[in-house]
PDB file of C-alpha atoms in Angstrom:
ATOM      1  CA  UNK A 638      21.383   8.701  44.370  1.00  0.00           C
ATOM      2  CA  UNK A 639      24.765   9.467  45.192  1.00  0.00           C
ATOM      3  CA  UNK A 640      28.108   8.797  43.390  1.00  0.00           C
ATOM      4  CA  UNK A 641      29.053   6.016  45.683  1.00  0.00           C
ATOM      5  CA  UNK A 642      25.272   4.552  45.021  1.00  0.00           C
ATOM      6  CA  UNK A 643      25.744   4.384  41.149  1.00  0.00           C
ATOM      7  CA  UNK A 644      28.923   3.157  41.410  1.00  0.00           C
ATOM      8  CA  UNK A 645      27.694   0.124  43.367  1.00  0.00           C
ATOM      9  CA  UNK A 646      24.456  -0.452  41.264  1.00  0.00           C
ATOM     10  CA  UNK A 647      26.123  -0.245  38.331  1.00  0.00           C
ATOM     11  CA  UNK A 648      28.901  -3.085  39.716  1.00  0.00           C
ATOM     12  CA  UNK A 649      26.079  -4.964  40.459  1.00  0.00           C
ATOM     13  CA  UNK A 650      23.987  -4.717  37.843  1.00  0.00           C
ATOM     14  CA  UNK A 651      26.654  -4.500  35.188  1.00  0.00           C
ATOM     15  CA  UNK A 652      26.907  -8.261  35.611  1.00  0.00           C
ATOM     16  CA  UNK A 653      23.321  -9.155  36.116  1.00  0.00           C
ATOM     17  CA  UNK A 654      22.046  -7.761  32.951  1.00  0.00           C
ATOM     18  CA  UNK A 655      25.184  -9.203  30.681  1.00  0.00           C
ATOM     19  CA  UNK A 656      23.273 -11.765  29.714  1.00  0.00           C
ATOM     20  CA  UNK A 657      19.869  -8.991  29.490  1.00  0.00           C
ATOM     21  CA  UNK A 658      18.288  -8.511  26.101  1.00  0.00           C
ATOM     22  CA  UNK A 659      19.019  -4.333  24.697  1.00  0.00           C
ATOM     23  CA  UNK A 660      15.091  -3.725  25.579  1.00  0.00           C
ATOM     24  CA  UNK A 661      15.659  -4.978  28.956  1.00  0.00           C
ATOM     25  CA  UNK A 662      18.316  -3.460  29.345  1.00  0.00           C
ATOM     26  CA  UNK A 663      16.951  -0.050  28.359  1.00  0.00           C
ATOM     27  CA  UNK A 664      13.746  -0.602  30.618  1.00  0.00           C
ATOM     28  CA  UNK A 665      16.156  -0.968  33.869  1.00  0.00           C
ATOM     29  CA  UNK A 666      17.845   2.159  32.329  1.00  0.00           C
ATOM     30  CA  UNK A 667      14.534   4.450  31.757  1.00  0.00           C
ATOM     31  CA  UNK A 668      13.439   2.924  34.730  1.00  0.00           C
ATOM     32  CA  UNK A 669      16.382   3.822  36.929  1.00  0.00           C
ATOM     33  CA  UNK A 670      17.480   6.812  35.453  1.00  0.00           C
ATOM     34  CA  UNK A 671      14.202   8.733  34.808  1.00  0.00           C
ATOM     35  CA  UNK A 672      16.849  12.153  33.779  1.00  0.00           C
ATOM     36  CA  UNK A 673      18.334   9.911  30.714  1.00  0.00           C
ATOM     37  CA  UNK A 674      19.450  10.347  27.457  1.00  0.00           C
ATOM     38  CA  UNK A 675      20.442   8.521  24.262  1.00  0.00           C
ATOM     39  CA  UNK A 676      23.028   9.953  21.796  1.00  0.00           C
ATOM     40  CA  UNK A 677      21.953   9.116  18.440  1.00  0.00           C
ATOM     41  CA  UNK A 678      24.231   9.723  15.333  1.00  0.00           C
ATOM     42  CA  UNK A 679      21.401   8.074  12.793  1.00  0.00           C
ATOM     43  CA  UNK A 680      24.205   4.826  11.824  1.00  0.00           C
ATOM     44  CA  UNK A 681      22.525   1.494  11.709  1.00  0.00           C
ATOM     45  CA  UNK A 682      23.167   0.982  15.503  1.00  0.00           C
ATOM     46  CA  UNK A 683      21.723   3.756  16.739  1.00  0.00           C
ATOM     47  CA  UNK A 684      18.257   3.340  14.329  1.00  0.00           C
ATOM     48  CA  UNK A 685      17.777   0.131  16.108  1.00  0.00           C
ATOM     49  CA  UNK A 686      18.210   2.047  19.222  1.00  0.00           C
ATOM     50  CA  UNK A 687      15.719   4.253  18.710  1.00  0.00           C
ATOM     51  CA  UNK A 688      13.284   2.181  17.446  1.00  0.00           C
ATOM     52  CA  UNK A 689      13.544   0.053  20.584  1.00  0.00           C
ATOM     53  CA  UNK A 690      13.530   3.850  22.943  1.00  0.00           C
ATOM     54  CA  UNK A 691      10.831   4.443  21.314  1.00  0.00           C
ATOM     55  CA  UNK A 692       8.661   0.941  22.164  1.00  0.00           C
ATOM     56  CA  UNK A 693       9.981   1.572  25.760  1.00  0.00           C
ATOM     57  CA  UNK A 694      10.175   5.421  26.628  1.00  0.00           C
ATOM     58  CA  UNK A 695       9.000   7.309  23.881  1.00  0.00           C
ATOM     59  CA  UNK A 696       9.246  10.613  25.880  1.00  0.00           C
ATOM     60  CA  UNK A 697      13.027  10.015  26.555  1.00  0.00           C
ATOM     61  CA  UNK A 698      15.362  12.736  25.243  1.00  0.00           C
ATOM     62  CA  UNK A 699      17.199  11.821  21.945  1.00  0.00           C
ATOM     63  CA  UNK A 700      20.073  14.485  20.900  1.00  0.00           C
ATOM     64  CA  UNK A 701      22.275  14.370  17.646  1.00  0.00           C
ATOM     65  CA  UNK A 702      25.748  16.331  17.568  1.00  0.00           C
ATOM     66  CA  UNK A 703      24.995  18.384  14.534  1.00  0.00           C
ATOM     67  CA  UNK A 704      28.614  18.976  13.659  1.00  0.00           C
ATOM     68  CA  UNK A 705      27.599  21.252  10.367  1.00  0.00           C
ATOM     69  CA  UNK A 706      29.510  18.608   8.269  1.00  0.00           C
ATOM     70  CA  UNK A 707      27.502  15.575   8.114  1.00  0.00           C
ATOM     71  CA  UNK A 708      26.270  13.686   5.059  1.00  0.00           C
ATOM     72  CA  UNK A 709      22.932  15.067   3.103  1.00  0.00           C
ATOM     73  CA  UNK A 710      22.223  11.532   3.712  1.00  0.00           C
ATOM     74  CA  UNK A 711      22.261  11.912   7.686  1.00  0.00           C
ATOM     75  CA  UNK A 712      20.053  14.797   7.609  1.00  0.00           C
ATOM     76  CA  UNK A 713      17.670  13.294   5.795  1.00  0.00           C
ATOM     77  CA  UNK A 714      17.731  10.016   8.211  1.00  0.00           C
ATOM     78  CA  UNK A 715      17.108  12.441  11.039  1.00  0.00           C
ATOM     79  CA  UNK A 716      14.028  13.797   9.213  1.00  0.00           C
ATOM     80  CA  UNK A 717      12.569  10.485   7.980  1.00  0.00           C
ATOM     81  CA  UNK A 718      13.048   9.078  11.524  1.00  0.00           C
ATOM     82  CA  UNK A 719      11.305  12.041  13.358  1.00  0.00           C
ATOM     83  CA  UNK A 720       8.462  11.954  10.570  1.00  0.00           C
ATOM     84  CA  UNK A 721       8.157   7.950  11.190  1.00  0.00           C
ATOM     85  CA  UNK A 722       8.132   8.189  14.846  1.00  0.00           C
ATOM     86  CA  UNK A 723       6.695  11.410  15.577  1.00  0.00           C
ATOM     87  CA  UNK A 724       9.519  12.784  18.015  1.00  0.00           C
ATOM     88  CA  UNK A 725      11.713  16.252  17.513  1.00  0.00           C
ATOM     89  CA  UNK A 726      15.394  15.012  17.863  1.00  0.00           C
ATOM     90  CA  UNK A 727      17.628  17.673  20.489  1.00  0.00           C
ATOM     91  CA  UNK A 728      19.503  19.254  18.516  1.00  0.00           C
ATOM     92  CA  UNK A 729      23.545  20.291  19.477  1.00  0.00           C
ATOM     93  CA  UNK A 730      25.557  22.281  17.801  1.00  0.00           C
ATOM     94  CA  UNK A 731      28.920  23.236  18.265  1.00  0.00           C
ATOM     95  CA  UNK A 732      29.827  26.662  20.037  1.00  0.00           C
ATOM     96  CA  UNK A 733      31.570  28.387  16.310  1.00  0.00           C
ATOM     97  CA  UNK A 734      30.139  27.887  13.100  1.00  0.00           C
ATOM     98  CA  UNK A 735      31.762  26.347  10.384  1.00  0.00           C
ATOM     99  CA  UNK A 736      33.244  29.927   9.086  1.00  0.00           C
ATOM    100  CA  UNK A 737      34.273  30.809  12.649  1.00  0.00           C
ATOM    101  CA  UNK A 738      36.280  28.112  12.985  1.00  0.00           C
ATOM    102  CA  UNK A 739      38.454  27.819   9.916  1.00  0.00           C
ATOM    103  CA  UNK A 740      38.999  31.825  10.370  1.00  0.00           C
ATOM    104  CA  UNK A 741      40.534  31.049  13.598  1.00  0.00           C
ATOM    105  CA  UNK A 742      42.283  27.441  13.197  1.00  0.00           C
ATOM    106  CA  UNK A 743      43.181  27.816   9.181  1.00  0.00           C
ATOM    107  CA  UNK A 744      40.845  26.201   6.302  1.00  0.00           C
ATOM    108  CA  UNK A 745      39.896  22.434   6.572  1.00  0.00           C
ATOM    109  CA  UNK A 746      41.135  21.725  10.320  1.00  0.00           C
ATOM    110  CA  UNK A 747      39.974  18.507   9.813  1.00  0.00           C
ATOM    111  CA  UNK A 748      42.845  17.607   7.370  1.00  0.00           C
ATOM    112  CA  UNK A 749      45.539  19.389   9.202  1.00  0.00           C
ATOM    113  CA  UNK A 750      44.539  18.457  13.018  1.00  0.00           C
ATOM    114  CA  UNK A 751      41.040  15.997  13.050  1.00  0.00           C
ATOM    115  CA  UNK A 752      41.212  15.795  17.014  1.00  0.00           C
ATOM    116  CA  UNK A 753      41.467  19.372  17.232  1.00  0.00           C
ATOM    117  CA  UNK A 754      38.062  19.387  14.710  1.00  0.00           C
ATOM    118  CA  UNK A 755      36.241  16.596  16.719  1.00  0.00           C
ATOM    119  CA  UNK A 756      36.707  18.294  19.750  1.00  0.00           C
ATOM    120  CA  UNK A 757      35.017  21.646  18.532  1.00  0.00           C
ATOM    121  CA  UNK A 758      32.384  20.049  16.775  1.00  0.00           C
ATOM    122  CA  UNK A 759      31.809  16.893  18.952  1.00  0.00           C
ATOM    123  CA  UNK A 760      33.643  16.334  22.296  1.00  0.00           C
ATOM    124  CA  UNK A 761      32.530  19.977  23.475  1.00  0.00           C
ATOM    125  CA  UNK A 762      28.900  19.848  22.441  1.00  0.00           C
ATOM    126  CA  UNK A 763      28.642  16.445  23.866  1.00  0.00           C
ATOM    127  CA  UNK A 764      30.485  17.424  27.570  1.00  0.00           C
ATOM    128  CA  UNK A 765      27.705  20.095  27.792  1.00  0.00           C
ATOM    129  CA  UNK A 766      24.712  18.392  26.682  1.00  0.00           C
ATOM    130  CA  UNK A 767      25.569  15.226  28.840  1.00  0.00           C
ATOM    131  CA  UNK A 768      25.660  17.858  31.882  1.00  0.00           C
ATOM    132  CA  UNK A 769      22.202  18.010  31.775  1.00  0.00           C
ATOM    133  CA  UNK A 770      21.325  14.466  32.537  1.00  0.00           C
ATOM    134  CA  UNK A 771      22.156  11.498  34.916  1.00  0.00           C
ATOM    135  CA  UNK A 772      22.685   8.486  32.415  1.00  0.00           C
ATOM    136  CA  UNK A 773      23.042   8.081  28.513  1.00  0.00           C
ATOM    137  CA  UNK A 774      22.646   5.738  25.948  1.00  0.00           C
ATOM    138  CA  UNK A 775      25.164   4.825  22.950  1.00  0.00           C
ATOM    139  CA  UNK A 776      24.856   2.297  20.197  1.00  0.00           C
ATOM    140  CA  UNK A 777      28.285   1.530  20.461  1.00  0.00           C
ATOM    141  CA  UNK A 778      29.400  -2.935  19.753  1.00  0.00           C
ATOM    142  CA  UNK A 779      32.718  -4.669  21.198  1.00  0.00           C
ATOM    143  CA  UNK A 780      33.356  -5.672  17.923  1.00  0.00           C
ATOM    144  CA  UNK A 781      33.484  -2.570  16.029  1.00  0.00           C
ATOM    145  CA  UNK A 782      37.226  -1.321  17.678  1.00  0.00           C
ATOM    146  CA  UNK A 783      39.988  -2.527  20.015  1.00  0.00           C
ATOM    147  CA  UNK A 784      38.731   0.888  21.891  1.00  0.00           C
ATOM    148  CA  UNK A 785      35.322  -0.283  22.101  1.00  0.00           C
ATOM    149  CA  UNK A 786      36.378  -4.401  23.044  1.00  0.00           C
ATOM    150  CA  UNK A 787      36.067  -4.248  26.575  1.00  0.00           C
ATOM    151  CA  UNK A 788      32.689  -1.524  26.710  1.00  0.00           C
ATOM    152  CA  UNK A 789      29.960  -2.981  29.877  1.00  0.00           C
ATOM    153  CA  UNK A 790      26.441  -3.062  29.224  1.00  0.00           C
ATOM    154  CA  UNK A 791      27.100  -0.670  32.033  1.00  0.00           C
ATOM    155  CA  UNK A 792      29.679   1.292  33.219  1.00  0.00           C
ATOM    156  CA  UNK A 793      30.350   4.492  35.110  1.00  0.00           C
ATOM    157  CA  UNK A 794      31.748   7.193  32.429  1.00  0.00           C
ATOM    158  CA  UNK A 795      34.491   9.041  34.150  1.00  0.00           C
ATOM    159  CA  UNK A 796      35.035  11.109  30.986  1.00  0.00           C
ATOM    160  CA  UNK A 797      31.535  12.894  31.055  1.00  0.00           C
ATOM    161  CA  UNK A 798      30.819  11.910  34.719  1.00  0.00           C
ATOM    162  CA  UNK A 799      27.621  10.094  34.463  1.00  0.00           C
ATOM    163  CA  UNK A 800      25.965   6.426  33.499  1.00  0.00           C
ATOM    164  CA  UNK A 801      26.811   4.780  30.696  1.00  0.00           C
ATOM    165  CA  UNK A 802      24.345   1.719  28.834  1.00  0.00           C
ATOM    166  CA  UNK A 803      25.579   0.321  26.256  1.00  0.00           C
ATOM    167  CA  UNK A 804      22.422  -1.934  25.534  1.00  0.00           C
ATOM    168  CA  UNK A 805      24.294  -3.595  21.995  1.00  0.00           C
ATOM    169  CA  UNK A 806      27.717  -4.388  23.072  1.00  0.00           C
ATOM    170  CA  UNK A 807      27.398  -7.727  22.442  1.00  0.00           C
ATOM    171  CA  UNK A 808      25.786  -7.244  19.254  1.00  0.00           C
ATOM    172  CA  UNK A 809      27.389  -8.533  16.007  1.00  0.00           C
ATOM    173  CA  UNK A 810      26.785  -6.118  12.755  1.00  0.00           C
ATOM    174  CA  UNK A 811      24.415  -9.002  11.671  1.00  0.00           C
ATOM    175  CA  UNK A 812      22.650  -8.775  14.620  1.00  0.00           C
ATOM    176  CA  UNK A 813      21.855  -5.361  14.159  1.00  0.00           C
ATOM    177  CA  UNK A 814      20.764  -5.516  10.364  1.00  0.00           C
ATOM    178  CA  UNK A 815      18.325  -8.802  11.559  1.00  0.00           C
ATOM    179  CA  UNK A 816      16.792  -6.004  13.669  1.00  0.00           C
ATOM    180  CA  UNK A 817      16.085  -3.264  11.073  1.00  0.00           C
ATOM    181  CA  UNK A 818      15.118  -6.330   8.242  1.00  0.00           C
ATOM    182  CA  UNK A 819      12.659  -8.219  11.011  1.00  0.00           C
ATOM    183  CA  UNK A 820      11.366  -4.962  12.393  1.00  0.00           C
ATOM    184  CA  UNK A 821      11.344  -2.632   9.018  1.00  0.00           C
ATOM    185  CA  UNK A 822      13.573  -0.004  10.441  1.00  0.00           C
ATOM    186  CA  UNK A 823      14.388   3.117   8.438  1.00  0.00           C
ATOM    187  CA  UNK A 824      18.059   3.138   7.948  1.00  0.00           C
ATOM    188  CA  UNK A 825      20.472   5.576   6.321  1.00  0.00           C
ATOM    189  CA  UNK A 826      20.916   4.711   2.798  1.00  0.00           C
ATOM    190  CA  UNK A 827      24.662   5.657   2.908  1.00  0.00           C
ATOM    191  CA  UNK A 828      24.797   1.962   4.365  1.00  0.00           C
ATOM    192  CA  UNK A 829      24.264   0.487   0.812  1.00  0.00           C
ATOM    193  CA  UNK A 830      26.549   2.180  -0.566  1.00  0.00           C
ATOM    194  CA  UNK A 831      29.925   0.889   0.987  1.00  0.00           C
ATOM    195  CA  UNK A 832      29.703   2.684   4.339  1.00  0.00           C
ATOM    196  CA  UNK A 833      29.275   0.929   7.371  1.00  0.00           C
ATOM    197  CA  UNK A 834      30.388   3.504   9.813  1.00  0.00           C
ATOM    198  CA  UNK A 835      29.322   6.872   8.623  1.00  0.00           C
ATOM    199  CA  UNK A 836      30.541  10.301  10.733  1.00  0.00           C
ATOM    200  CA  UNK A 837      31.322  13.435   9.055  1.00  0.00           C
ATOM    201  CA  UNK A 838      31.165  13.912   5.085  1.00  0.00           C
ATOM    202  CA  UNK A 839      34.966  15.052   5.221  1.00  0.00           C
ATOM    203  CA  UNK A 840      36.501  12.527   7.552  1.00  0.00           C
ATOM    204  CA  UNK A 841      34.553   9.641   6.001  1.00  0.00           C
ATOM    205  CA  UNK A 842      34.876   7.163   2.867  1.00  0.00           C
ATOM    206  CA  UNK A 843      33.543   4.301   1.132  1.00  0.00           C
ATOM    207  CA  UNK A 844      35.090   0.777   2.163  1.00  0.00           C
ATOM    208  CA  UNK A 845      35.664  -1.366  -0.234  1.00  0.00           C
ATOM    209  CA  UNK A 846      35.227  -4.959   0.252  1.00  0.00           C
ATOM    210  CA  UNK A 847      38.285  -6.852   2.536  1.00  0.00           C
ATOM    211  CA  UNK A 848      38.378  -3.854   4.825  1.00  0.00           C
ATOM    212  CA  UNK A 849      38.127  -3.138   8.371  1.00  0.00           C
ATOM    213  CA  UNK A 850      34.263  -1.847   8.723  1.00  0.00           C
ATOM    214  CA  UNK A 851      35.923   1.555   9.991  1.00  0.00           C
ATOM    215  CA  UNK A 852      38.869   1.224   8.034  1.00  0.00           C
ATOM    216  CA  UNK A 853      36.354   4.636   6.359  1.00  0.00           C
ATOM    217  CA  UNK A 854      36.865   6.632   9.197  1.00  0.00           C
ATOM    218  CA  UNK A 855      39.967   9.328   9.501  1.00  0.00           C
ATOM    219  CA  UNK A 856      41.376   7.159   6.684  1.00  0.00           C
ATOM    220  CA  UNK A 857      45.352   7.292   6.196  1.00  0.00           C
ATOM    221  CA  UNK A 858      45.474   8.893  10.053  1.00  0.00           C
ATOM    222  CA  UNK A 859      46.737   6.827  12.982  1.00  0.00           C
ATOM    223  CA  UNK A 860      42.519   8.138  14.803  1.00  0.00           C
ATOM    224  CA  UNK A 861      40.479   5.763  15.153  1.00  0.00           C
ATOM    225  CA  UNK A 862      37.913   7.685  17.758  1.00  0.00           C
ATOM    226  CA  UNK A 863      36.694  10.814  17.415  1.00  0.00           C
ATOM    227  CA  UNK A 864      36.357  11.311  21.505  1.00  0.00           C
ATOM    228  CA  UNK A 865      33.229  10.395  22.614  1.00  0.00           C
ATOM    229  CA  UNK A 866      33.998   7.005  23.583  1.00  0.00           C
ATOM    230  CA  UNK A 867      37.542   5.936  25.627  1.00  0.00           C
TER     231      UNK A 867
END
C-alpha cells in the first residue's frame, strides 16, 4: 500500500470507525496493518490497551521506551504484565547511557533543558523503533491535553511517517478505570498514590487534589509533551 493509499483509507476510515468501539478499532488495525505496533508506557491507558491487544493479536509487537529513569514502580508493571500475559515486551533504549549523557550535556539535563533529555531518551529511540513498522498504537485521550484535543481514531503521523490509532481518544479517565475494575486489569500502583500521569521518576510528581491530571508532569516548566505526540 502506497502513501497516497493510506492516506485515503485512513480519510475514510477515520470517520467510519469514530463511532467504533477500541477493540474494533484495533481489529481493523491488526487486520490492516499486519507490520504494527503499540507503544506501551505501562500508565492506566496503555494497561487497558494491552489487555485488549492481547484478546485480539496477541503476537503483535509491544515496545516500552526504557528511558533508564523510570519509576521502580514501572518496572515492576512491565514485569507483572509480561508474567500475567505471557508476552516479552521490546525493549528500547536510548543510544547513551545515563553516565554518557550527563558527561556530555552537564549533570541532571532534565532540570536544566527537559526537551533536550526527552529527545535522547524518548523522541530518538521512538523515531527508530517506529522505522521498523507500518502503523502504531498509543493510549493517548482528547481529554488529557489541549495537544492531544483534536487526536483521530486515525490519522496519518507526519512526525514518524507512518499510521497512527488512537483506539481511546474518546475515552474519559473513568472510562478507562471501568475497564481495568470490570476486567481485573493489573495496573501500576503509582496510580493510588496521587499520580495519574506517570513518565520519568525525575520529571514527575504527585498531584494533589484540584489539579490538572498532568499538572505532575515537567511541573513549574511551560512542557507539557515530552515529543512523542504533536
Amino acid at each position: 500500500m502506497n502513501l497516497f493509499e493510506k492516506e485515503a483509507l485512513i480519510r475514510q476510515k477515520a470517520e467510519e470507525l469514530e463511532t467504533a468501539s477500541p477493540q474494533e478499532i484495533i481489529k481493523f488495525a491488526v487486520e490492516t496493518f499486519p507490520n504494527i505496533t503499540f507503544a506501551c508506557s505501562f500508565g492506566a491507558e496503555d494497561v487497558v490497551l494491552v489487555d485488549m491487544l492481547q484478546k485480539i493479536s496477541p503476537k503483535t509487537d509491544i515496545f516500552y521506551l526504557d528511558t533508564d529513569f523510570h519509576f521502580k514502580e514501572t518496572y515492576e508493571t512491565r514485569d507483572k504484565m509480561a508474567e500475567i500475559y505471557n508476552l516479552k515486551f521490546v525493549e528500547v533504549k536510548p543510544a547513551i547511557t545515563p553516565e554518557e549523557q550527563a558527561s556530555q550535556f552537564g549533570e541532571e539535563l532534565w532540570k536544566s533543558d527537559a526537551s533536550h533529555c526527552c529527545n535522547i531518551r524518548k523522541v530518538d529511540p521512538l523515531t527508530q523503533i517506529l522505522s521498523k513498522y507500518e502503523a502504531w498504537i498509543t493510549g493517548i485521550r482528547r481529554d488529557q491535553a489541549p495537544t492531544r484535543a483534536n487526536a483521530k481514531k486515525i490519522e496519518y503521523d507526519t512526525k514518524f511517517g507512518l499510521v497512527k490509532f488512537n483506539p481511546i481518544a474518546n475515552w474519559t479517565s473513568e472510562d478507562v478505570w471501568n475497564y481495568i475494575r470490570t476486567n481485573n486489569v493489573y495496573y501500576n500502583p503509582l496510580h493510588d498514590n496521587h499520580y495519574p500521569s506517570i513518565g520519568c521518576e525525575h520529571c514527575t510528581r504527585q498531584v494533589m487534589p484540584g489539579e490538572d491530571p498532568r499538572a505532575g508532569r515537567w511541573s513549574g516548566q511551560e512542557k507539557t509533551e515530552c515529543g512523542l505526540h504533536k
